[in-house]
mmCIF file of C-alpha atoms in Angstrom:
data_model
loop_
_atom_site.group_PDB
_atom_site.id
_atom_site.type_symbol
_atom_site.label_atom_id
_atom_site.label_comp_id
_atom_site.label_asym_id
_atom_site.label_seq_id
_atom_site.Cartn_x
_atom_site.Cartn_y
_atom_site.Cartn_z
ATOM 1 C CA MET A 1 122.541 163.044 110.488
ATOM 2 C CA HIS A 2 120.378 166.036 111.401
ATOM 3 C CA GLY A 3 119.136 168.394 108.725
ATOM 4 C CA LYS A 4 119.652 172.140 108.740
ATOM 5 C CA PRO A 5 116.792 174.594 108.152
ATOM 6 C CA ASN A 6 115.734 174.536 104.483
ATOM 7 C CA ALA A 7 118.573 172.116 103.747
ATOM 8 C CA PRO A 8 118.508 168.644 102.220
ATOM 9 C CA VAL A 9 118.138 165.984 104.903
ATOM 10 C CA PHE A 10 120.090 162.763 104.467
ATOM 11 C CA LYS A 11 117.765 159.825 104.988
ATOM 12 C CA SER A 12 119.686 157.595 107.394
ATOM 13 C CA ALA A 13 118.860 153.886 107.510
ATOM 14 C CA ASP A 14 116.572 154.020 110.531
ATOM 15 C CA GLY A 15 112.808 153.746 110.938
ATOM 16 C CA GLU A 16 110.256 153.344 108.176
ATOM 17 C CA ARG A 17 109.833 155.238 104.958
ATOM 18 C CA SER A 18 107.512 155.497 101.990
ATOM 19 C CA ALA A 19 107.001 157.767 98.993
ATOM 20 C CA THR A 20 106.079 161.377 99.754
ATOM 21 C CA TRP A 21 103.129 163.220 98.254
ATOM 22 C CA LEU A 22 105.549 165.209 96.105
ATOM 23 C CA GLU A 23 107.143 162.031 94.759
ATOM 24 C CA LEU A 24 103.735 160.601 93.893
ATOM 25 C CA PHE A 25 102.835 163.864 92.142
ATOM 26 C CA PHE A 26 106.190 163.808 90.329
ATOM 27 C CA ASP A 27 105.502 160.300 89.016
ATOM 28 C CA LEU A 28 102.204 161.446 87.576
ATOM 29 C CA VAL A 29 103.779 163.401 84.694
ATOM 30 C CA PHE A 30 105.562 160.289 83.484
ATOM 31 C CA VAL A 31 102.175 158.830 82.564
ATOM 32 C CA VAL A 32 102.097 161.445 79.802
ATOM 33 C CA SER A 33 105.573 160.481 78.590
ATOM 34 C CA VAL A 34 104.785 156.766 78.492
ATOM 35 C CA ALA A 35 101.541 157.503 76.630
ATOM 36 C CA ALA A 36 103.400 159.712 74.126
ATOM 37 C CA LEU A 37 105.954 156.985 73.399
ATOM 38 C CA SER A 38 103.218 154.383 72.945
ATOM 39 C CA TYR A 39 101.318 156.755 70.637
ATOM 40 C CA ARG A 40 104.455 157.290 68.568
ATOM 41 C CA LEU A 41 105.054 153.558 68.124
ATOM 42 C CA GLU A 42 101.385 152.926 67.382
ATOM 43 C CA HIS A 43 101.588 155.392 64.482
ATOM 44 C CA ARG A 44 104.995 154.221 63.307
ATOM 45 C CA PHE A 45 104.635 150.507 63.837
ATOM 46 C CA THR A 46 107.838 149.197 62.290
ATOM 47 C CA GLY A 47 111.008 147.549 63.504
ATOM 48 C CA GLU A 48 112.672 150.969 63.452
ATOM 49 C CA GLY A 49 109.791 152.376 65.490
ATOM 50 C CA VAL A 50 110.346 149.721 68.167
ATOM 51 C CA LEU A 51 114.042 150.600 68.392
ATOM 52 C CA LEU A 52 113.240 154.308 68.600
ATOM 53 C CA LEU A 53 110.822 153.700 71.466
ATOM 54 C CA CYS A 54 113.603 151.920 73.363
ATOM 55 C CA VAL A 55 116.029 154.779 72.650
ATOM 56 C CA TYR A 56 113.615 157.615 73.480
ATOM 57 C CA PHE A 57 112.411 155.960 76.665
ATOM 58 C CA LEU A 58 115.980 155.684 77.992
ATOM 59 C CA PRO A 59 116.480 159.424 78.770
ATOM 60 C CA ILE A 60 112.982 159.698 80.257
ATOM 61 C CA TRP A 61 113.529 156.703 82.500
ATOM 62 C CA TRP A 62 116.983 157.931 83.510
ATOM 63 C CA CYS A 63 115.615 161.368 84.455
ATOM 64 C CA TRP A 64 113.088 159.614 86.663
ATOM 65 C CA MET A 65 115.891 157.537 88.192
ATOM 66 C CA GLU A 66 118.100 160.596 88.723
ATOM 67 C CA TYR A 67 115.463 162.658 90.494
ATOM 68 C CA SER A 68 114.065 159.693 92.420
ATOM 69 C CA TYR A 69 117.453 158.609 93.743
ATOM 70 C CA TYR A 70 118.266 162.131 94.869
ATOM 71 C CA GLY A 71 114.969 162.063 96.782
ATOM 72 C CA ASP A 72 115.994 158.670 98.163
ATOM 73 C CA LEU A 73 119.165 160.267 99.567
ATOM 74 C CA PHE A 74 118.099 163.823 100.413
ATOM 75 C CA ASP A 75 114.565 165.068 100.879
ATOM 76 C CA ASP A 76 113.432 167.782 103.271
ATOM 77 C CA ASP A 77 110.290 168.850 101.439
ATOM 78 C CA SER A 78 111.540 172.452 101.570
ATOM 79 C CA VAL A 79 110.362 175.150 99.165
ATOM 80 C CA GLY A 80 113.676 174.957 97.271
ATOM 81 C CA TYR A 81 113.421 171.197 96.763
ATOM 82 C CA GLN A 82 109.774 171.436 95.736
ATOM 83 C CA ALA A 83 110.581 174.179 93.230
ATOM 84 C CA LEU A 84 113.311 172.064 91.615
ATOM 85 C CA MET A 85 111.086 168.987 91.447
ATOM 86 C CA LEU A 86 108.202 170.938 89.947
ATOM 87 C CA THR A 87 110.569 172.440 87.372
ATOM 88 C CA GLY A 88 111.639 168.925 86.446
ATOM 89 C CA MET A 89 107.989 167.902 86.111
ATOM 90 C CA ALA A 90 107.335 170.731 83.676
ATOM 91 C CA ALA A 91 110.349 169.618 81.625
ATOM 92 C CA VAL A 92 109.076 166.025 81.492
ATOM 93 C CA MET A 93 105.709 167.234 80.216
ATOM 94 C CA TYR A 94 107.480 169.233 77.513
ATOM 95 C CA MET A 95 109.501 166.146 76.526
ATOM 96 C CA ALA A 96 106.227 164.266 76.083
ATOM 97 C CA LEU A 97 104.903 167.002 73.796
ATOM 98 C CA VAL A 98 107.953 166.997 71.524
ATOM 99 C CA ILE A 99 107.940 163.179 71.343
ATOM 100 C CA ARG A 100 104.532 163.310 69.664
ATOM 101 C CA ALA A 101 105.776 165.850 67.084
ATOM 102 C CA ASP A 102 108.272 163.289 65.727
ATOM 103 C CA ASN A 103 110.531 165.473 63.555
ATOM 104 C CA THR A 104 114.109 166.793 63.543
ATOM 105 C CA THR A 105 113.227 169.997 65.383
ATOM 106 C CA SER A 106 111.367 168.095 68.093
ATOM 107 C CA THR A 107 114.349 165.759 68.513
ATOM 108 C CA HIS A 108 116.643 168.738 69.130
ATOM 109 C CA LEU A 109 114.168 170.126 71.633
ATOM 110 C CA TYR A 110 114.045 166.706 73.316
ATOM 111 C CA GLU A 111 117.843 166.752 73.674
ATOM 112 C CA LEU A 112 117.881 170.308 75.007
ATOM 113 C CA THR A 113 115.155 169.471 77.521
ATOM 114 C CA TYR A 114 117.194 166.531 78.801
ATOM 115 C CA VAL A 115 120.196 168.860 79.209
ATOM 116 C CA PHE A 116 117.947 171.290 81.094
ATOM 117 C CA MET A 117 116.755 168.514 83.417
ATOM 118 C CA GLY A 118 120.370 167.561 84.037
ATOM 119 C CA GLY A 119 121.023 171.169 85.048
ATOM 120 C CA VAL A 120 118.163 171.029 87.555
ATOM 121 C CA ALA A 121 119.598 167.788 88.973
ATOM 122 C CA LEU A 122 122.982 169.504 89.311
ATOM 123 C CA LEU A 123 121.356 172.247 91.371
ATOM 124 C CA MET A 124 119.833 169.611 93.640
ATOM 125 C CA TYR A 125 123.183 167.981 94.342
ATOM 126 C CA LEU A 126 124.824 171.395 94.681
ATOM 127 C CA ARG A 127 122.465 172.148 97.570
ATOM 128 C CA ALA A 128 123.531 168.959 99.305
ATOM 129 C CA TYR A 129 127.194 169.676 98.476
ATOM 130 C CA LEU A 130 127.045 173.092 100.155
ATOM 131 C CA MET A 131 125.069 171.953 103.187
ATOM 132 C CA TYR A 132 127.041 168.808 104.055
ATOM 133 C CA PRO A 133 130.846 169.186 103.861
ATOM 134 C CA ASP A 134 131.380 165.608 105.085
ATOM 135 C CA LEU A 135 129.459 164.272 102.065
ATOM 136 C CA ARG A 136 131.128 166.446 99.440
ATOM 137 C CA TRP A 137 133.205 163.583 98.064
ATOM 138 C CA PHE A 138 129.922 161.738 97.535
ATOM 139 C CA THR A 139 127.815 164.520 95.967
ATOM 140 C CA ARG A 140 130.735 165.794 93.859
ATOM 141 C CA ARG A 141 130.965 162.497 92.024
ATOM 142 C CA PHE A 142 127.262 162.498 91.226
ATOM 143 C CA MET A 143 127.574 166.041 89.914
ATOM 144 C CA GLY A 144 130.507 165.044 87.710
ATOM 145 C CA THR A 145 128.655 162.145 86.069
ATOM 146 C CA ILE A 146 125.575 164.303 85.460
ATOM 147 C CA ALA A 147 127.732 166.952 83.759
ATOM 148 C CA LEU A 148 129.359 164.339 81.504
ATOM 149 C CA SER A 149 125.964 162.973 80.488
ATOM 150 C CA MET A 150 124.704 166.487 79.725
ATOM 151 C CA GLY A 151 127.785 167.020 77.546
ATOM 152 C CA CYS A 152 127.016 163.933 75.465
ATOM 153 C CA PHE A 153 123.449 165.081 74.848
ATOM 154 C CA ALA A 154 124.585 168.609 73.988
ATOM 155 C CA LEU A 155 127.134 167.182 71.542
ATOM 156 C CA SER A 156 124.474 165.003 69.907
ATOM 157 C CA LEU A 157 122.790 168.169 68.594
ATOM 158 C CA ILE A 158 125.340 168.408 65.778
ATOM 159 C CA PHE A 159 125.042 164.768 64.698
ATOM 160 C CA GLU A 160 122.485 162.860 62.659
ATOM 161 C CA PRO A 161 121.061 159.424 63.488
ATOM 162 C CA PRO A 162 122.305 156.891 64.341
ATOM 163 C CA SER A 163 125.335 158.762 65.781
ATOM 164 C CA ARG A 164 122.950 161.025 67.694
ATOM 165 C CA TYR A 165 121.301 158.091 69.430
ATOM 166 C CA LEU A 166 124.638 156.460 70.184
ATOM 167 C CA LEU A 167 125.665 159.629 72.027
ATOM 168 C CA TRP A 168 122.439 159.463 74.048
ATOM 169 C CA VAL A 169 123.208 155.900 75.057
ATOM 170 C CA LEU A 170 126.817 156.827 75.803
ATOM 171 C CA GLY A 171 125.785 159.726 78.028
ATOM 172 C CA ILE A 172 123.473 157.578 80.117
ATOM 173 C CA ALA A 173 125.911 154.639 80.095
ATOM 174 C CA ILE A 174 128.529 156.931 81.658
ATOM 175 C CA GLN A 175 126.194 157.695 84.534
ATOM 176 C CA ALA A 176 125.007 154.104 84.821
ATOM 177 C CA ALA A 177 128.596 152.833 85.048
ATOM 178 C CA ALA A 178 129.943 155.638 87.238
ATOM 179 C CA SER A 179 127.195 155.510 89.865
ATOM 180 C CA PRO A 180 128.150 152.041 91.192
ATOM 181 C CA SER A 181 131.822 153.069 91.225
ATOM 182 C CA ILE A 182 130.967 155.807 93.739
ATOM 183 C CA TYR A 183 130.017 153.030 96.131
ATOM 184 C CA LEU A 184 132.591 150.437 95.079
ATOM 185 C CA PHE A 185 135.741 152.466 95.697
ATOM 186 C CA ARG A 186 134.753 154.030 99.018
ATOM 187 C CA ARG A 187 133.557 151.618 101.672
ATOM 188 C CA ASP A 188 132.534 154.482 103.981
ATOM 189 C CA TYR A 189 129.651 155.561 101.767
ATOM 190 C CA PRO A 190 126.463 156.741 103.523
ATOM 191 C CA VAL A 191 123.661 154.196 103.799
ATOM 192 C CA GLN A 192 120.152 155.595 103.483
ATOM 193 C CA LEU A 193 116.825 154.006 104.311
ATOM 194 C CA SER A 194 115.999 153.402 100.666
ATOM 195 C CA HIS A 195 112.452 153.384 99.388
ATOM 196 C CA MET A 196 113.552 152.922 95.766
ATOM 197 C CA PRO A 197 111.953 149.447 95.537
ATOM 198 C CA GLU A 198 108.623 151.089 96.330
ATOM 199 C CA ARG A 199 109.368 153.802 93.754
ATOM 200 C CA PHE A 200 110.163 151.174 91.105
ATOM 201 C CA GLY A 201 106.888 149.467 91.955
ATOM 202 C CA LEU A 202 104.974 152.715 91.600
ATOM 203 C CA PHE A 203 106.527 153.349 88.189
ATOM 204 C CA SER A 204 105.525 149.812 87.200
ATOM 205 C CA ILE A 205 101.950 150.690 88.128
ATOM 206 C CA ILE A 206 102.208 153.799 85.929
ATOM 207 C CA VAL A 207 103.294 151.767 82.901
ATOM 208 C CA LEU A 208 100.667 149.100 83.520
ATOM 209 C CA GLY A 209 98.012 151.753 84.100
ATOM 210 C CA GLU A 210 98.766 153.508 80.825
ATOM 211 C CA GLY A 211 98.232 150.194 79.041
ATOM 212 C CA ILE A 212 94.853 149.743 80.735
ATOM 213 C CA VAL A 213 93.832 153.283 79.772
ATOM 214 C CA ALA A 214 94.755 152.554 76.145
ATOM 215 C CA LEU A 215 92.733 149.322 76.197
ATOM 216 C CA THR A 216 89.747 151.167 77.640
ATOM 217 C CA ALA A 217 90.017 153.803 74.915
ATOM 218 C CA ALA A 218 90.072 151.064 72.280
ATOM 219 C CA SER A 219 86.945 149.470 73.766
ATOM 220 C CA GLN A 220 85.091 152.773 73.398
ATOM 221 C CA ALA A 221 85.735 153.054 69.662
ATOM 222 C CA GLU A 222 82.756 153.583 67.396
ATOM 223 C CA GLN A 223 83.437 150.254 65.701
ATOM 224 C CA PHE A 224 83.363 148.385 69.012
ATOM 225 C CA SER A 225 82.407 144.740 68.521
ATOM 226 C CA TYR A 226 82.441 141.360 70.220
ATOM 227 C CA ASP A 227 85.898 140.626 68.762
ATOM 228 C CA VAL A 228 87.266 143.866 70.220
ATOM 229 C CA ALA A 229 85.780 142.989 73.626
ATOM 230 C CA VAL A 230 87.552 139.622 73.535
ATOM 231 C CA TYR A 231 90.861 141.327 72.697
ATOM 232 C CA VAL A 232 90.408 143.881 75.479
ATOM 233 C CA LEU A 233 89.596 141.137 77.993
ATOM 234 C CA GLY A 234 92.710 139.224 76.902
ATOM 235 C CA GLY A 235 94.843 142.353 77.203
ATOM 236 C CA PHE A 236 93.516 143.019 80.700
ATOM 237 C CA ALA A 237 94.170 139.396 81.722
ATOM 238 C CA LEU A 238 97.745 139.713 80.452
ATOM 239 C CA THR A 239 98.171 142.940 82.441
ATOM 240 C CA VAL A 240 96.929 141.213 85.592
ATOM 241 C CA CYS A 241 99.424 138.381 85.072
ATOM 242 C CA ILE A 242 102.276 140.861 84.640
ATOM 243 C CA TRP A 243 101.235 142.717 87.795
ATOM 244 C CA LYS A 244 101.012 139.513 89.822
ATOM 245 C CA LEU A 245 104.333 138.076 88.668
ATOM 246 C CA TYR A 246 106.240 141.286 89.386
ATOM 247 C CA PHE A 247 104.752 142.089 92.788
ATOM 248 C CA TYR A 248 104.573 138.455 93.951
ATOM 249 C CA GLU A 249 108.297 138.614 94.726
ATOM 250 C CA ALA A 250 108.596 142.349 95.431
ATOM 251 C CA SER A 251 110.465 143.429 98.576
ATOM 252 C CA LYS A 252 110.673 146.949 100.005
ATOM 253 C CA ASP A 253 114.055 146.387 101.656
ATOM 254 C CA THR A 254 116.126 145.212 98.695
ATOM 255 C CA ILE A 255 118.425 148.226 98.277
ATOM 256 C CA THR A 256 118.728 149.106 101.972
ATOM 257 C CA GLU A 257 119.782 145.555 102.835
ATOM 258 C CA GLN A 258 122.260 145.387 99.955
ATOM 259 C CA LEU A 259 123.876 148.694 100.973
ATOM 260 C CA LYS A 260 124.038 147.665 104.623
ATOM 261 C CA GLU A 261 125.836 144.463 103.659
ATOM 262 C CA ASN A 262 128.607 146.716 102.315
ATOM 263 C CA THR A 263 130.312 144.232 99.987
ATOM 264 C CA ARG A 264 131.224 144.676 96.344
ATOM 265 C CA ARG A 265 128.785 141.988 95.313
ATOM 266 C CA SER A 266 125.866 143.434 97.297
ATOM 267 C CA THR A 267 126.587 146.909 95.902
ATOM 268 C CA LEU A 268 126.628 145.666 92.323
ATOM 269 C CA MET A 269 123.479 143.637 92.900
ATOM 270 C CA SER A 270 121.594 146.694 94.163
ATOM 271 C CA PHE A 271 122.386 148.564 90.932
ATOM 272 C CA PHE A 272 121.711 145.461 88.841
ATOM 273 C CA TYR A 273 118.314 145.297 90.510
ATOM 274 C CA GLY A 274 117.550 148.910 89.630
ATOM 275 C CA TYR A 275 118.833 148.890 86.055
ATOM 276 C CA SER A 276 116.927 145.716 85.152
ATOM 277 C CA HIS A 277 113.699 147.666 85.589
ATOM 278 C CA TYR A 278 114.344 149.489 82.318
ATOM 279 C CA PHE A 279 113.780 146.226 80.443
ATOM 280 C CA LEU A 280 110.697 145.482 82.534
ATOM 281 C CA TYR A 281 109.103 148.812 81.603
ATOM 282 C CA ILE A 282 110.029 148.483 77.932
ATOM 283 C CA SER A 283 108.526 144.998 77.756
ATOM 284 C CA VAL A 284 105.218 146.134 79.288
ATOM 285 C CA MET A 285 104.981 149.085 76.882
ATOM 286 C CA LEU A 286 105.651 146.833 73.888
ATOM 287 C CA ILE A 287 103.054 144.291 75.022
ATOM 288 C CA SER A 288 100.440 147.035 75.356
ATOM 289 C CA VAL A 289 101.151 148.514 71.916
ATOM 290 C CA SER A 290 101.142 145.119 70.208
ATOM 291 C CA ILE A 291 97.684 144.334 71.611
ATOM 292 C CA LEU A 292 96.428 147.766 70.523
ATOM 293 C CA ILE A 293 97.649 147.090 66.980
ATOM 294 C CA LEU A 294 95.807 143.762 66.970
ATOM 295 C CA ILE A 295 92.637 145.506 68.163
ATOM 296 C CA GLU A 296 92.925 148.196 65.471
ATOM 297 C CA SER A 297 93.416 145.525 62.814
ATOM 298 C CA SER A 298 90.294 143.737 64.054
ATOM 299 C CA ILE A 299 88.242 146.960 63.944
ATOM 300 C CA ALA A 300 89.465 147.769 60.412
ATOM 301 C CA GLU A 301 88.945 144.126 59.386
ATOM 302 C CA HIS A 302 92.498 144.015 58.033
ATOM 303 C CA PRO A 303 95.017 141.187 58.418
ATOM 304 C CA HIS A 304 97.071 141.813 61.557
ATOM 305 C CA PRO A 305 100.727 142.824 61.008
ATOM 306 C CA PRO A 306 103.059 139.876 61.726
ATOM 307 C CA LEU A 307 105.244 142.290 63.706
ATOM 308 C CA ALA A 308 102.442 142.688 66.281
ATOM 309 C CA VAL A 309 102.495 138.968 67.063
ATOM 310 C CA TYR A 310 106.289 138.765 67.117
ATOM 311 C CA LEU A 311 106.399 141.805 69.373
ATOM 312 C CA LEU A 312 103.789 140.393 71.741
ATOM 313 C CA HIS A 313 105.652 137.150 72.371
ATOM 314 C CA GLY A 314 109.124 138.688 72.185
ATOM 315 C CA ALA A 315 108.147 141.324 74.761
ATOM 316 C CA CYS A 316 106.790 138.584 77.033
ATOM 317 C CA VAL A 317 110.161 136.820 76.790
ATOM 318 C CA LEU A 318 111.831 140.114 77.736
ATOM 319 C CA PHE A 319 109.403 140.597 80.629
ATOM 320 C CA LEU A 320 110.055 137.136 82.061
ATOM 321 C CA THR A 321 113.800 137.647 81.746
ATOM 322 C CA ALA A 322 113.629 141.078 83.394
ATOM 323 C CA ILE A 323 111.572 140.039 86.421
ATOM 324 C CA THR A 324 113.788 136.990 86.943
ATOM 325 C CA LEU A 325 116.885 139.215 87.003
ATOM 326 C CA ILE A 326 115.155 141.713 89.315
ATOM 327 C CA HIS A 327 114.030 139.071 91.789
ATOM 328 C CA TRP A 328 117.359 137.226 91.572
ATOM 329 C CA ALA A 329 119.205 140.421 92.582
ATOM 330 C CA ALA A 330 117.253 140.709 95.856
ATOM 331 C CA PRO A 331 118.978 139.645 99.123
ATOM 332 C CA GLU A 332 116.627 136.659 99.380
ATOM 333 C CA SER A 333 117.038 135.233 95.907
ATOM 334 C CA LEU A 334 114.636 133.028 93.971
ATOM 335 C CA PHE A 335 114.200 129.327 94.561
ATOM 336 C CA ARG A 336 115.952 127.347 91.857
ATOM 337 C CA SER A 337 112.679 125.650 90.925
ATOM 338 C CA VAL A 338 111.090 129.080 90.332
ATOM 339 C CA VAL A 339 113.948 130.059 88.033
ATOM 340 C CA LEU A 340 113.550 126.808 86.104
ATOM 341 C CA ALA A 341 109.794 127.382 85.790
ATOM 342 C CA ARG A 342 110.417 130.843 84.367
ATOM 343 C CA ILE A 343 112.989 129.487 81.923
ATOM 344 C CA GLY A 344 110.372 126.996 80.784
ATOM 345 C CA CYS A 345 107.859 129.807 80.202
ATOM 346 C CA VAL A 346 110.474 131.764 78.245
ATOM 347 C CA GLY A 347 110.809 128.698 76.045
ATOM 348 C CA ALA A 348 107.028 128.424 75.667
ATOM 349 C CA SER A 349 106.801 132.094 74.625
ATOM 350 C CA ALA A 350 109.625 131.537 72.151
ATOM 351 C CA VAL A 351 107.721 128.600 70.650
ATOM 352 C CA LEU A 352 104.674 130.847 70.206
ATOM 353 C CA LEU A 353 106.859 133.141 68.107
ATOM 354 C CA VAL A 354 107.013 130.492 65.387
ATOM 355 C CA THR A 355 103.545 129.023 65.888
ATOM 356 C CA GLU A 356 100.765 130.260 63.602
ATOM 357 C CA LEU A 357 97.543 130.897 65.506
ATOM 358 C CA PRO A 358 94.626 133.274 64.966
ATOM 359 C CA ALA A 359 95.524 136.702 66.334
ATOM 360 C CA ILE A 360 93.191 136.385 69.318
ATOM 361 C CA GLY A 361 94.630 132.929 69.959
ATOM 362 C CA GLU A 362 98.113 134.453 70.181
ATOM 363 C CA VAL A 363 96.966 136.775 72.982
ATOM 364 C CA TYR A 364 95.208 134.089 74.990
ATOM 365 C CA ALA A 365 98.043 131.610 74.479
ATOM 366 C CA GLN A 366 100.356 134.104 76.143
ATOM 367 C CA VAL A 367 97.823 134.620 78.933
ATOM 368 C CA GLY A 368 97.877 130.849 79.406
ATOM 369 C CA VAL A 369 101.676 130.806 79.670
ATOM 370 C CA LEU A 370 101.847 133.555 82.308
ATOM 371 C CA SER A 371 98.842 132.376 84.329
ATOM 372 C CA SER A 372 100.323 128.860 84.392
ATOM 373 C CA LEU A 373 103.563 130.323 85.746
ATOM 374 C CA ILE A 374 101.651 132.098 88.524
ATOM 375 C CA LEU A 375 100.053 128.801 89.536
ATOM 376 C CA VAL A 376 103.360 126.913 89.413
ATOM 377 C CA GLU A 377 105.124 129.527 91.535
ATOM 378 C CA TYR A 378 102.318 129.480 94.076
ATOM 379 C CA LEU A 379 102.592 125.686 94.351
ATOM 380 C CA ILE A 380 106.391 125.883 94.681
ATOM 381 C CA TYR A 381 106.232 128.359 97.547
ATOM 382 C CA ARG A 382 103.449 126.434 99.190
ATOM 383 C CA SER A 383 105.502 123.230 99.023
ATOM 384 C CA GLN A 384 108.349 125.127 100.692
ATOM 385 C CA GLY A 385 106.009 126.227 103.446
ATOM 386 C CA VAL A 386 106.359 129.934 102.767
ATOM 387 C CA THR A 387 104.875 132.522 100.448
ATOM 388 C CA PRO A 388 106.727 135.657 99.294
ATOM 389 C CA GLU A 389 104.477 137.765 101.555
ATOM 390 C CA GLN A 390 105.384 135.629 104.584
ATOM 391 C CA GLU A 391 109.050 135.718 103.621
ATOM 392 C CA GLU A 392 109.018 139.538 103.455
ATOM 393 C CA LYS A 393 107.237 139.721 106.830
ATOM 394 C CA GLN A 394 109.889 137.465 108.385
ATOM 395 C CA MET A 395 112.687 139.644 106.955
ATOM 396 C CA THR A 396 111.020 142.796 108.320
ATOM 397 C CA GLU A 397 110.628 141.282 111.783
ATOM 398 C CA ALA A 398 114.250 140.122 111.743
ATOM 399 C CA ALA A 399 115.445 143.603 110.782
#
C-alpha cells in the first residue's frame, strides 16, 4: 500500500524494519516514568506500595503500547506524526512528575493526563481513518476502544480508591480484550512488517538501565562501604542474568510470523506474547527496588525489612514465569527441557522465600539460581545442535 503525501503509511509485511530515531527518542521519556515509580516505592516500601506500583505502571505501559503499535502500523515520519508523538512525550514526562507528588491532586492529574494521551492517540488513528478508506473498519475499532478506556479514566475522577484503581484496570482491560477481537473476527486484517519485538526489547533495556543507574547512585553515597560494593556487584550480576535470559530466546519476527499465519491461535499468541511483557517489566522494577532497600539498610546499619527479601525472590519467580510465557508464545516455542529447567528454578526461588540467609546471601543465592539456568539452557541447546541465535538466523533465511 503506497502512502499519500503527509499521510500515515501502512507498513506492509515486506523488507526489513527497525525502530526509527523518533521511536527511540519517544522511549527515552519512559526512563523518567520508570524512575519515578521506583522512587515512589522506595519511599513507601510496603505491601500497599508494591500494589500501587503495579497499578500506576499499567497506564504508563499501555500508553507506550498504544503509541508504539500505531507506529508499528502507520509511520511516515511526517510533521503531523512527529508533533503528535512529541505531544505524547511531554504528557509522559508530566505523568512522571505527578507520580512523585503522591497525593490526591496528583492522582487526578495523572488520570487527566492519561485521558489527554488517549485523545492524542485518537487523533493519530483519525489521520489513518481519513487517509485510508479501505482500512476504516480497522482504525474505527481501535478508536472505539481508546474512547471507552478514556471514559473509564474520566469516570474514575469521582471515585476514591480502590474503586478508582479498579476503573483504571477496567479501562485498560477493555482495550486489551478488544484489540485481539479486531483481528479474530475479520480474517482479512492487514498484516504489517512488525518491529514490536524489537520495541519490547528496547523497553526492557530501559527498565534494566534504570535499575543500573539506581545501583550506581547507591554506590556513590557518602556512606559507601565494602558491604555496599558487594550488594551493588550482586545487583549488577542479577541484572546481567535477567538480560541474558530474556534476549537469549528473543526473536524479531514473532508478531509478523504469527499474523501471517492468520489463525485464531496464532493471533491470540501474538497478543499473549505482547501482554506478558507487562509482568516482565514489573518483575525487573521490583527486583531493582528490593536490592536498593537492602543497600540502604546496610548503609544505615539497620536490619533489612523482610519485605525486601520476599520481594526479591517473589519478583524473580514472576520474571521466570513471564519470560517463559513470552518465549513459549513465539512461533518456534521452547524446548520442553528448557521449560522444565525454568520450572525448577521457579521452585528454587520459591524455596529461598522461606529460607533464612544473611541479606547479601539472599541476593547472591538468586544470582546463583539464574546463572545456573543460563548454563543449563546453553547446554540444552548445544545438545540439540542449535543455539537460539542460529535458530533465528535459520528462520530469517527461510523467510
